[in-house]
PDB file of C-alpha atoms in Angstrom:
ATOM      1  CA  MET A 205     154.035  18.565 189.883  1.00  0.00           C
ATOM      2  CA  ASP A 206     153.838  14.965 188.644  1.00  0.00           C
ATOM      3  CA  GLU A 207     156.044  13.893 191.561  1.00  0.00           C
ATOM      4  CA  ALA A 208     153.766  15.732 193.996  1.00  0.00           C
ATOM      5  CA  LYS A 209     150.773  13.955 192.454  1.00  0.00           C
ATOM      6  CA  GLY A 210     152.476  10.571 193.025  1.00  0.00           C
ATOM      7  CA  VAL A 211     153.286  11.362 196.664  1.00  0.00           C
ATOM      8  CA  ARG A 212     149.697  12.446 197.289  1.00  0.00           C
ATOM      9  CA  ALA A 213     148.381   9.226 195.714  1.00  0.00           C
ATOM     10  CA  GLN A 214     150.574   7.171 198.100  1.00  0.00           C
ATOM     11  CA  GLN A 215     149.380   9.140 201.130  1.00  0.00           C
ATOM     12  CA  LEU A 216     145.773   8.793 200.012  1.00  0.00           C
ATOM     13  CA  ALA A 217     146.161   5.015 199.806  1.00  0.00           C
ATOM     14  CA  ARG A 218     147.715   4.857 203.280  1.00  0.00           C
ATOM     15  CA  TYR A 219     144.947   7.034 204.678  1.00  0.00           C
ATOM     16  CA  GLU A 220     142.222   4.884 203.134  1.00  0.00           C
ATOM     17  CA  THR A 221     143.877   1.734 204.594  1.00  0.00           C
ATOM     18  CA  ALA A 222     144.231   3.287 208.047  1.00  0.00           C
ATOM     19  CA  ARG A 223     140.641   4.470 208.002  1.00  0.00           C
ATOM     20  CA  ALA A 224     139.407   1.000 207.008  1.00  0.00           C
ATOM     21  CA  ASN A 225     141.424  -0.626 209.774  1.00  0.00           C
ATOM     22  CA  LEU A 226     140.017   1.813 212.312  1.00  0.00           C
ATOM     23  CA  ALA A 227     136.489   1.071 211.117  1.00  0.00           C
ATOM     24  CA  ARG A 228     137.056  -2.654 211.741  1.00  0.00           C
ATOM     25  CA  VAL A 229     138.714  -2.196 215.134  1.00  0.00           C
ATOM     26  CA  LYS A 230     136.076   0.086 216.665  1.00  0.00           C
ATOM     27  CA  PRO A 231     133.238  -2.548 216.796  1.00  0.00           C
ATOM     28  CA  LEU A 232     135.655  -5.151 218.148  1.00  0.00           C
ATOM     29  CA  ALA A 233     136.876  -2.776 220.839  1.00  0.00           C
ATOM     30  CA  ALA A 234     133.268  -2.093 221.848  1.00  0.00           C
ATOM     31  CA  LYS A 235     132.847  -5.860 222.462  1.00  0.00           C
ATOM     32  CA  ASN A 236     136.234  -6.103 224.215  1.00  0.00           C
ATOM     33  CA  ALA A 237     137.435  -8.404 221.400  1.00  0.00           C
ATOM     34  CA  VAL A 238     140.617  -6.345 221.046  1.00  0.00           C
ATOM     35  CA  SER A 239     142.625  -4.419 223.588  1.00  0.00           C
ATOM     36  CA  GLN A 240     142.353  -0.664 224.140  1.00  0.00           C
ATOM     37  CA  LYS A 241     145.940  -0.383 222.895  1.00  0.00           C
ATOM     38  CA  ASP A 242     144.930  -1.837 219.499  1.00  0.00           C
ATOM     39  CA  LEU A 243     142.167   0.763 219.250  1.00  0.00           C
ATOM     40  CA  ASP A 244     144.531   3.577 220.202  1.00  0.00           C
ATOM     41  CA  ASP A 245     147.141   2.389 217.676  1.00  0.00           C
ATOM     42  CA  SER A 246     144.556   2.242 214.874  1.00  0.00           C
ATOM     43  CA  THR A 247     143.216   5.694 215.774  1.00  0.00           C
ATOM     44  CA  GLY A 248     146.731   7.183 215.834  1.00  0.00           C
ATOM     45  CA  THR A 249     147.638   5.538 212.521  1.00  0.00           C
ATOM     46  CA  GLU A 250     144.464   6.917 210.884  1.00  0.00           C
ATOM     47  CA  GLN A 251     145.086  10.468 212.181  1.00  0.00           C
ATOM     48  CA  SER A 252     148.750  10.364 211.138  1.00  0.00           C
ATOM     49  CA  ALA A 253     147.817   9.180 207.634  1.00  0.00           C
ATOM     50  CA  LYS A 254     145.250  11.979 207.391  1.00  0.00           C
ATOM     51  CA  ALA A 255     147.846  14.594 208.379  1.00  0.00           C
ATOM     52  CA  GLN A 256     150.329  13.233 205.826  1.00  0.00           C
ATOM     53  CA  LEU A 257     147.612  13.370 203.151  1.00  0.00           C
ATOM     54  CA  GLU A 258     146.921  17.018 203.993  1.00  0.00           C
ATOM     55  CA  SER A 259     150.650  17.748 203.759  1.00  0.00           C
ATOM     56  CA  ALA A 260     150.772  16.042 200.346  1.00  0.00           C
ATOM     57  CA  ASP A 261     147.789  18.134 199.215  1.00  0.00           C
ATOM     58  CA  ALA A 262     149.626  21.333 200.216  1.00  0.00           C
ATOM     59  CA  ALA A 263     152.773  20.202 198.381  1.00  0.00           C
ATOM     60  CA  LEU A 264     150.705  19.489 195.270  1.00  0.00           C
ATOM     61  CA  LYS A 265     149.133  22.973 195.405  1.00  0.00           C
ATOM     62  CA  THR A 266     152.594  24.523 195.734  1.00  0.00           C
ATOM     63  CA  ALA A 267     153.837  22.553 192.738  1.00  0.00           C
ATOM     64  CA  LYS A 268     150.829  23.693 190.669  1.00  0.00           C
ATOM     65  CA  LEU A 269     151.478  27.301 191.691  1.00  0.00           C
ATOM     66  CA  ASN A 270     155.147  27.081 190.741  1.00  0.00           C
ATOM     67  CA  LEU A 271     154.210  25.539 187.411  1.00  0.00           C
ATOM     68  CA  GLY A 272     151.772  28.386 186.822  1.00  0.00           C
ATOM     69  CA  PHE A 273     154.587  30.888 187.326  1.00  0.00           C
ATOM     70  CA  THR A 274     156.241  29.598 184.170  1.00  0.00           C
ATOM     71  CA  ARG A 275     153.475  31.290 182.162  1.00  0.00           C
ATOM     72  CA  ILE A 276     153.043  34.958 183.003  1.00  0.00           C
ATOM     73  CA  THR A 277     149.752  36.559 182.030  1.00  0.00           C
ATOM     74  CA  SER A 278     149.135  40.298 182.099  1.00  0.00           C
ATOM     75  CA  PRO A 279     146.493  41.307 184.663  1.00  0.00           C
ATOM     76  CA  VAL A 280     145.222  44.019 182.287  1.00  0.00           C
ATOM     77  CA  THR A 281     144.254  44.050 178.629  1.00  0.00           C
ATOM     78  CA  GLY A 282     146.224  46.443 176.450  1.00  0.00           C
ATOM     79  CA  ILE A 283     149.308  46.957 174.305  1.00  0.00           C
ATOM     80  CA  ALA A 284     152.547  45.285 175.405  1.00  0.00           C
ATOM     81  CA  GLY A 285     155.953  46.828 174.863  1.00  0.00           C
ATOM     82  CA  ILE A 286     159.027  45.043 173.545  1.00  0.00           C
ATOM     83  CA  ALA A 287     159.963  42.260 175.976  1.00  0.00           C
ATOM     84  CA  LYS A 288     163.097  42.813 178.052  1.00  0.00           C
ATOM     85  CA  ALA A 289     163.404  39.099 178.875  1.00  0.00           C
ATOM     86  CA  GLN A 290     163.467  36.307 176.312  1.00  0.00           C
ATOM     87  CA  ILE A 291     162.547  32.622 176.385  1.00  0.00           C
ATOM     88  CA  GLY A 292     165.106  30.693 178.412  1.00  0.00           C
ATOM     89  CA  ASP A 293     166.004  33.556 180.769  1.00  0.00           C
ATOM     90  CA  LEU A 294     165.899  32.775 184.480  1.00  0.00           C
ATOM     91  CA  LEU A 295     163.349  35.053 186.131  1.00  0.00           C
ATOM     92  CA  SER A 296     162.972  36.054 189.754  1.00  0.00           C
ATOM     93  CA  PRO A 297     161.251  38.782 191.784  1.00  0.00           C
ATOM     94  CA  SER A 298     164.639  40.436 192.307  1.00  0.00           C
ATOM     95  CA  MET A 299     165.223  41.110 188.606  1.00  0.00           C
ATOM     96  CA  ALA A 300     166.650  44.569 187.865  1.00  0.00           C
ATOM     97  CA  THR A 301     164.086  45.244 185.145  1.00  0.00           C
ATOM     98  CA  GLU A 302     160.506  44.213 184.472  1.00  0.00           C
ATOM     99  CA  LEU A 303     159.609  41.684 181.765  1.00  0.00           C
ATOM    100  CA  THR A 304     157.671  44.255 179.747  1.00  0.00           C
ATOM    101  CA  THR A 305     155.131  47.036 180.176  1.00  0.00           C
ATOM    102  CA  VAL A 306     151.438  46.721 179.291  1.00  0.00           C
ATOM    103  CA  SER A 307     149.293  49.823 178.813  1.00  0.00           C
ATOM    104  CA  THR A 308     145.520  49.936 178.767  1.00  0.00           C
ATOM    105  CA  VAL A 309     144.669  52.249 175.853  1.00  0.00           C
ATOM    106  CA  GLU A 310     140.898  51.816 175.481  1.00  0.00           C
ATOM    107  CA  PRO A 311     139.994  54.349 176.618  1.00  0.00           C
ATOM    108  CA  ILE A 312     143.285  56.213 176.781  1.00  0.00           C
ATOM    109  CA  LYS A 313     143.996  58.847 179.408  1.00  0.00           C
ATOM    110  CA  VAL A 314     145.333  62.221 178.285  1.00  0.00           C
ATOM    111  CA  TYR A 315     147.057  64.420 180.855  1.00  0.00           C
ATOM    112  CA  PHE A 316     147.123  68.199 180.512  1.00  0.00           C
ATOM    113  CA  ASN A 317     147.509  71.313 182.634  1.00  0.00           C
ATOM    114  CA  ILE A 318     145.017  74.140 183.050  1.00  0.00           C
ATOM    115  CA  SER A 319     145.750  77.472 184.689  1.00  0.00           C
ATOM    116  CA  GLU A 320     143.898  78.790 187.703  1.00  0.00           C
ATOM    117  CA  ARG A 321     142.231  81.391 185.474  1.00  0.00           C
ATOM    118  CA  GLU A 322     141.025  78.733 183.010  1.00  0.00           C
ATOM    119  CA  TYR A 323     139.801  76.536 185.848  1.00  0.00           C
ATOM    120  CA  LEU A 324     137.820  79.355 187.466  1.00  0.00           C
ATOM    121  CA  LYS A 325     136.303  80.343 184.133  1.00  0.00           C
ATOM    122  CA  MET A 326     135.299  76.778 183.312  1.00  0.00           C
ATOM    123  CA  ALA A 327     133.941  75.993 186.775  1.00  0.00           C
ATOM    124  CA  THR A 328     132.053  79.299 187.037  1.00  0.00           C
ATOM    125  CA  ALA A 329     130.482  78.851 183.600  1.00  0.00           C
ATOM    126  CA  ALA A 330     129.476  75.271 184.415  1.00  0.00           C
ATOM    127  CA  ILE A 331     127.917  76.254 187.735  1.00  0.00           C
ATOM    128  CA  ALA A 332     126.049  79.151 186.121  1.00  0.00           C
ATOM    129  CA  SER A 333     124.584  76.842 183.483  1.00  0.00           C
ATOM    130  CA  GLY A 334     123.541  74.284 186.102  1.00  0.00           C
ATOM    131  CA  SER A 335     125.904  71.592 184.816  1.00  0.00           C
ATOM    132  CA  ARG A 336     129.119  70.115 186.169  1.00  0.00           C
ATOM    133  CA  PRO A 337     132.643  70.953 184.949  1.00  0.00           C
ATOM    134  CA  GLU A 338     133.036  67.263 184.048  1.00  0.00           C
ATOM    135  CA  LYS A 339     130.422  67.743 181.305  1.00  0.00           C
ATOM    136  CA  VAL A 340     132.534  70.244 179.338  1.00  0.00           C
ATOM    137  CA  PRO A 341     133.113  68.723 175.850  1.00  0.00           C
ATOM    138  CA  LEU A 342     136.765  68.088 174.998  1.00  0.00           C
ATOM    139  CA  THR A 343     138.532  67.779 171.643  1.00  0.00           C
ATOM    140  CA  LEU A 344     142.005  66.336 171.067  1.00  0.00           C
ATOM    141  CA  ILE A 345     144.275  67.948 168.460  1.00  0.00           C
ATOM    142  CA  LEU A 346     147.110  65.642 167.397  1.00  0.00           C
ATOM    143  CA  VAL A 347     150.687  66.645 166.709  1.00  0.00           C
ATOM    144  CA  ASP A 348     150.061  66.891 162.946  1.00  0.00           C
ATOM    145  CA  GLY A 349     147.261  69.402 163.520  1.00  0.00           C
ATOM    146  CA  SER A 350     144.443  66.957 162.766  1.00  0.00           C
ATOM    147  CA  VAL A 351     141.445  66.684 165.076  1.00  0.00           C
ATOM    148  CA  TYR A 352     141.000  63.296 166.708  1.00  0.00           C
ATOM    149  CA  PRO A 353     137.521  62.021 165.777  1.00  0.00           C
ATOM    150  CA  GLN A 354     136.630  60.559 169.169  1.00  0.00           C
ATOM    151  CA  PRO A 355     135.189  63.023 171.712  1.00  0.00           C
ATOM    152  CA  GLY A 356     136.711  63.229 175.164  1.00  0.00           C
ATOM    153  CA  ARG A 357     135.319  63.545 178.650  1.00  0.00           C
ATOM    154  CA  PHE A 358     136.832  64.988 181.780  1.00  0.00           C
ATOM    155  CA  SER A 359     138.187  62.333 184.140  1.00  0.00           C
ATOM    156  CA  ILE A 360     139.997  63.832 187.117  1.00  0.00           C
ATOM    157  CA  LEU A 361     141.408  67.111 188.413  1.00  0.00           C
ATOM    158  CA  ASN A 362     144.268  67.204 190.874  1.00  0.00           C
ATOM    159  CA  ARG A 363     143.305  68.383 194.337  1.00  0.00           C
ATOM    160  CA  GLN A 364     145.765  71.284 194.408  1.00  0.00           C
ATOM    161  CA  VAL A 365     147.597  73.838 192.279  1.00  0.00           C
ATOM    162  CA  ASP A 366     151.224  73.313 191.363  1.00  0.00           C
ATOM    163  CA  THR A 367     152.745  76.367 193.045  1.00  0.00           C
ATOM    164  CA  SER A 368     155.719  76.405 190.654  1.00  0.00           C
ATOM    165  CA  THR A 369     153.535  76.709 187.535  1.00  0.00           C
ATOM    166  CA  GLY A 370     150.190  77.942 188.859  1.00  0.00           C
ATOM    167  CA  THR A 371     148.331  75.155 187.063  1.00  0.00           C
ATOM    168  CA  PHE A 372     146.150  72.186 187.873  1.00  0.00           C
ATOM    169  CA  LYS A 373     147.044  68.783 186.474  1.00  0.00           C
ATOM    170  CA  ALA A 374     143.998  67.192 184.874  1.00  0.00           C
ATOM    171  CA  ALA A 375     143.200  64.079 182.880  1.00  0.00           C
ATOM    172  CA  ALA A 376     140.628  63.280 180.208  1.00  0.00           C
ATOM    173  CA  LEU A 377     139.494  60.004 178.681  1.00  0.00           C
ATOM    174  CA  PHE A 378     139.258  59.516 174.911  1.00  0.00           C
ATOM    175  CA  GLY A 379     137.954  56.447 173.135  1.00  0.00           C
ATOM    176  CA  ASN A 380     140.683  54.586 171.273  1.00  0.00           C
ATOM    177  CA  PRO A 381     139.030  51.625 169.508  1.00  0.00           C
ATOM    178  CA  ASP A 382     141.698  51.352 166.769  1.00  0.00           C
ATOM    179  CA  ASN A 383     144.677  51.805 169.127  1.00  0.00           C
ATOM    180  CA  LEU A 384     145.704  54.904 167.149  1.00  0.00           C
ATOM    181  CA  LEU A 385     146.770  56.713 170.294  1.00  0.00           C
ATOM    182  CA  ARG A 386     149.756  55.336 172.187  1.00  0.00           C
ATOM    183  CA  PRO A 387     151.342  56.246 175.536  1.00  0.00           C
ATOM    184  CA  GLY A 388     153.790  59.133 175.324  1.00  0.00           C
ATOM    185  CA  GLN A 389     152.225  60.847 172.311  1.00  0.00           C
ATOM    186  CA  TYR A 390     151.776  64.611 172.293  1.00  0.00           C
ATOM    187  CA  GLY A 391     148.541  66.462 171.683  1.00  0.00           C
ATOM    188  CA  ARG A 392     146.563  69.529 172.668  1.00  0.00           C
ATOM    189  CA  VAL A 393     143.231  69.396 174.448  1.00  0.00           C
ATOM    190  CA  ARG A 394     140.617  71.952 173.442  1.00  0.00           C
ATOM    191  CA  ALA A 395     137.592  72.609 175.622  1.00  0.00           C
ATOM    192  CA  THR A 396     134.422  74.538 174.832  1.00  0.00           C
ATOM    193  CA  MET A 397     134.559  77.027 177.686  1.00  0.00           C
ATOM    194  CA  SER A 398     131.675  79.224 176.528  1.00  0.00           C
ATOM    195  CA  VAL A 399     129.529  80.094 173.513  1.00  0.00           C
ATOM    196  CA  GLN A 400     129.386  83.734 172.439  1.00  0.00           C
ATOM    197  CA  LYS A 401     126.520  84.544 170.106  1.00  0.00           C
ATOM    198  CA  GLY A 402     126.695  87.408 167.623  1.00  0.00           C
ATOM    199  CA  ALA A 403     130.481  87.736 167.971  1.00  0.00           C
ATOM    200  CA  LEU A 404     132.494  89.885 165.535  1.00  0.00           C
ATOM    201  CA  LEU A 405     135.403  87.977 164.004  1.00  0.00           C
ATOM    202  CA  VAL A 406     138.301  89.541 162.101  1.00  0.00           C
ATOM    203  CA  PRO A 407     141.514  87.902 160.837  1.00  0.00           C
ATOM    204  CA  GLN A 408     144.336  87.974 163.339  1.00  0.00           C
ATOM    205  CA  ARG A 409     146.549  89.642 160.731  1.00  0.00           C
ATOM    206  CA  ALA A 410     144.210  92.652 160.759  1.00  0.00           C
ATOM    207  CA  VAL A 411     144.915  93.280 164.452  1.00  0.00           C
ATOM    208  CA  THR A 412     148.085  95.148 165.422  1.00  0.00           C
ATOM    209  CA  GLU A 413     149.419  94.983 168.952  1.00  0.00           C
ATOM    210  CA  LEU A 414     151.324  98.053 170.100  1.00  0.00           C
ATOM    211  CA  GLN A 415     152.522  98.499 173.672  1.00  0.00           C
ATOM    212  CA  GLY A 416     149.757  96.320 175.069  1.00  0.00           C
ATOM    213  CA  LYS A 417     147.045  97.968 172.972  1.00  0.00           C
ATOM    214  CA  TYR A 418     145.250  96.398 170.025  1.00  0.00           C
ATOM    215  CA  LEU A 419     144.599  98.489 166.917  1.00  0.00           C
ATOM    216  CA  ILE A 420     142.535  97.927 163.777  1.00  0.00           C
ATOM    217  CA  ALA A 421     142.577  99.971 160.556  1.00  0.00           C
ATOM    218  CA  VAL A 422     138.977 100.749 159.581  1.00  0.00           C
ATOM    219  CA  VAL A 423     137.788 102.213 156.248  1.00  0.00           C
ATOM    220  CA  GLY A 424     134.888 104.635 156.382  1.00  0.00           C
ATOM    221  CA  PRO A 425     132.184 105.253 153.746  1.00  0.00           C
ATOM    222  CA  ASP A 426     134.355 107.945 152.122  1.00  0.00           C
ATOM    223  CA  ASN A 427     137.261 105.489 151.736  1.00  0.00           C
ATOM    224  CA  LYS A 428     139.245 107.273 154.429  1.00  0.00           C
ATOM    225  CA  ALA A 429     141.212 105.101 156.839  1.00  0.00           C
ATOM    226  CA  ASP A 430     141.107 105.387 160.572  1.00  0.00           C
ATOM    227  CA  ILE A 431     143.255 103.632 163.206  1.00  0.00           C
ATOM    228  CA  ARG A 432     140.989 102.539 166.020  1.00  0.00           C
ATOM    229  CA  PRO A 433     141.787 100.886 169.369  1.00  0.00           C
ATOM    230  CA  VAL A 434     139.736  97.777 170.059  1.00  0.00           C
ATOM    231  CA  SER A 435     139.269  95.199 172.772  1.00  0.00           C
ATOM    232  CA  VAL A 436     139.910  91.592 171.769  1.00  0.00           C
ATOM    233  CA  GLY A 437     138.548  88.322 173.104  1.00  0.00           C
ATOM    234  CA  GLU A 438     139.438  84.724 172.380  1.00  0.00           C
ATOM    235  CA  ARG A 439     141.235  83.526 169.265  1.00  0.00           C
ATOM    236  CA  ILE A 440     139.172  81.196 167.102  1.00  0.00           C
ATOM    237  CA  GLY A 441     141.373  79.502 164.524  1.00  0.00           C
ATOM    238  CA  THR A 442     142.922  82.278 162.416  1.00  0.00           C
ATOM    239  CA  ASP A 443     140.362  84.845 163.587  1.00  0.00           C
ATOM    240  CA  TRP A 444     140.058  87.076 166.623  1.00  0.00           C
ATOM    241  CA  ILE A 445     136.917  88.055 168.477  1.00  0.00           C
ATOM    242  CA  ILE A 446     136.510  91.835 168.771  1.00  0.00           C
ATOM    243  CA  THR A 447     134.506  92.692 171.873  1.00  0.00           C
ATOM    244  CA  GLN A 448     134.632  96.505 171.666  1.00  0.00           C
ATOM    245  CA  GLY A 449     135.579  99.188 169.129  1.00  0.00           C
ATOM    246  CA  LEU A 450     134.101  97.638 165.960  1.00  0.00           C
ATOM    247  CA  GLN A 451     130.558  97.581 164.641  1.00  0.00           C
ATOM    248  CA  PRO A 452     128.911  95.138 162.219  1.00  0.00           C
ATOM    249  CA  GLY A 453     129.144  96.362 158.629  1.00  0.00           C
ATOM    250  CA  GLU A 454     132.458  98.206 159.029  1.00  0.00           C
ATOM    251  CA  GLN A 455     135.381  97.378 156.783  1.00  0.00           C
ATOM    252  CA  VAL A 456     138.782  96.423 158.208  1.00  0.00           C
ATOM    253  CA  ILE A 457     142.173  96.284 156.509  1.00  0.00           C
ATOM    254  CA  ALA A 458     143.852  92.888 156.635  1.00  0.00           C
ATOM    255  CA  GLU A 459     147.004  93.561 154.580  1.00  0.00           C
ATOM    256  CA  GLY A 460     149.127  96.633 154.242  1.00  0.00           C
ATOM    257  CA  THR A 461     148.205  97.979 157.656  1.00  0.00           C
ATOM    258  CA  GLN A 462     151.755  99.242 158.175  1.00  0.00           C
ATOM    259  CA  LYS A 463     151.215 101.745 155.322  1.00  0.00           C
ATOM    260  CA  VAL A 464     147.971 103.118 156.677  1.00  0.00           C
ATOM    261  CA  ARG A 465     147.830 106.536 158.281  1.00  0.00           C
ATOM    262  CA  PRO A 466     144.751 108.113 159.889  1.00  0.00           C
ATOM    263  CA  GLY A 467     142.738 110.182 157.440  1.00  0.00           C
ATOM    264  CA  MET A 468     144.420 108.885 154.271  1.00  0.00           C
ATOM    265  CA  THR A 469     142.267 107.840 151.322  1.00  0.00           C
ATOM    266  CA  VAL A 470     142.493 104.204 150.337  1.00  0.00           C
ATOM    267  CA  ASN A 471     141.486 102.185 147.318  1.00  0.00           C
ATOM    268  CA  PRO A 472     139.635  99.147 148.717  1.00  0.00           C
ATOM    269  CA  LYS A 473     140.310  95.814 147.079  1.00  0.00           C
ATOM    270  CA  PRO A 474     138.938  92.454 148.262  1.00  0.00           C
ATOM    271  CA  PHE A 475     141.535  90.444 150.111  1.00  0.00           C
ATOM    272  CA  VAL A 476     142.235  86.982 148.679  1.00  0.00           C
ATOM    273  CA  PRO A 477     143.984  84.635 151.150  1.00  0.00           C
ATOM    274  CA  ALA A 478     146.902  82.571 149.885  1.00  0.00           C
ATOM    275  CA  ALA A 479     145.295  79.294 150.945  1.00  0.00           C
ATOM    276  CA  PRO A 480     141.656  78.298 151.300  1.00  0.00           C
ATOM    277  CA  ALA A 481     140.320  78.990 154.764  1.00  0.00           C
ATOM    278  CA  ALA A 482     137.047  78.555 156.578  1.00  0.00           C
ATOM    279  CA  PRO A 483     134.622  81.449 156.062  1.00  0.00           C
ATOM    280  CA  ALA A 484     135.014  84.134 158.708  1.00  0.00           C
ATOM    281  CA  ALA A 485     132.607  86.732 159.988  1.00  0.00           C
ATOM    282  CA  ALA A 486     134.736  89.555 158.549  1.00  0.00           C
ATOM    283  CA  SER A 487     135.929  89.167 154.935  1.00  0.00           C
ATOM    284  CA  PRO A 488     139.089  91.294 154.747  1.00  0.00           C
ATOM    285  CA  ALA A 489     140.404  93.271 151.812  1.00  0.00           C
ATOM    286  CA  LYS A 490     143.941  94.045 150.715  1.00  0.00           C
ATOM    287  CA  ALA A 491     145.669  97.404 150.798  1.00  0.00           C
ATOM    288  CA  ASP A 492     147.786  97.963 147.662  1.00  0.00           C
ATOM    289  CA  ASP A 493     150.901 100.084 147.304  1.00  0.00           C
ATOM    290  CA  LYS A 494     148.844 103.206 146.769  1.00  0.00           C
ATOM    291  CA  PRO A 495     146.540 103.834 149.674  1.00  0.00           C
ATOM    292  CA  ALA A 496     145.766 100.951 151.993  1.00  0.00           C
ATOM    293  CA  ALA A 497     142.802  98.753 151.007  1.00  0.00           C
ATOM    294  CA  PRO A 498     140.025  97.808 153.392  1.00  0.00           C
ATOM    295  CA  ALA A 499     138.235  94.551 153.875  1.00  0.00           C
ATOM    296  CA  PRO A 500     134.551  94.024 153.260  1.00  0.00           C
ATOM    297  CA  ALA A 501     132.237  94.803 156.118  1.00  0.00           C
ATOM    298  CA  ALA A 502     132.746  93.041 159.393  1.00  0.00           C
ATOM    299  CA  LYS A 503     129.820  90.805 160.251  1.00  0.00           C
ATOM    300  CA  GLY A 504     128.408  89.560 163.487  1.00  0.00           C
TER     301      GLY A 504
END
């Protein structure tokens, strides 16, 4: 670039000289003090010097551009991976690998798949409430089971269903101010699809699935057990929503259900979970080795 600067300085000096000579010759030519050939020669010399100066300017710009290529700056702000090229390596556009990879992680984009059934449920619920599906609140559950503190928002839904899986590919954006989330991590996205008020919740362990039917052991006022078919809804943590077949105030058996027979008398004992858990709508009881034991009353 320094050489290009020197060449341009020489051409600038020649151009200034040629322009000055032309300025002196023009008045003389107007008075016929010099020949027309002298005027033409001065004009040609000035135009030639100007063209050479423009060529030197272009060469200087090229040299500056080439010098700029020796320092490569990422066009985006983010986290850079380990460099695949080191200082001193000769670089060219035909390199087999890139220098490195830079990822924008604030916010970070999380990709996930939703089934056609989930999509229809979410979109129908959003339309019914007068809002847009993009407004559905999203929560990210990390691989260790912890809930990511930053809320998410829907970003984009693919235009079509993947016919091999029957799912839509979607993406959500989550704030990542501390760069905790990195590309390639695994997580689960949870969306609030609907809110069901007055729902009956029982522990999942109290529900028995048999040939596609769901059964619950219920203890009546006379401490007699009954096996009752129920309809189940969504799973909420370790609990299950019971949509039909159970009434508020009834007691369900959470442990020892395999020993229960319809009509047998049980000795109810409160069920104590092995580990602390969030309070549920139905507080189960334990069935001992004698008759099966019911849980406290199911609550709405």
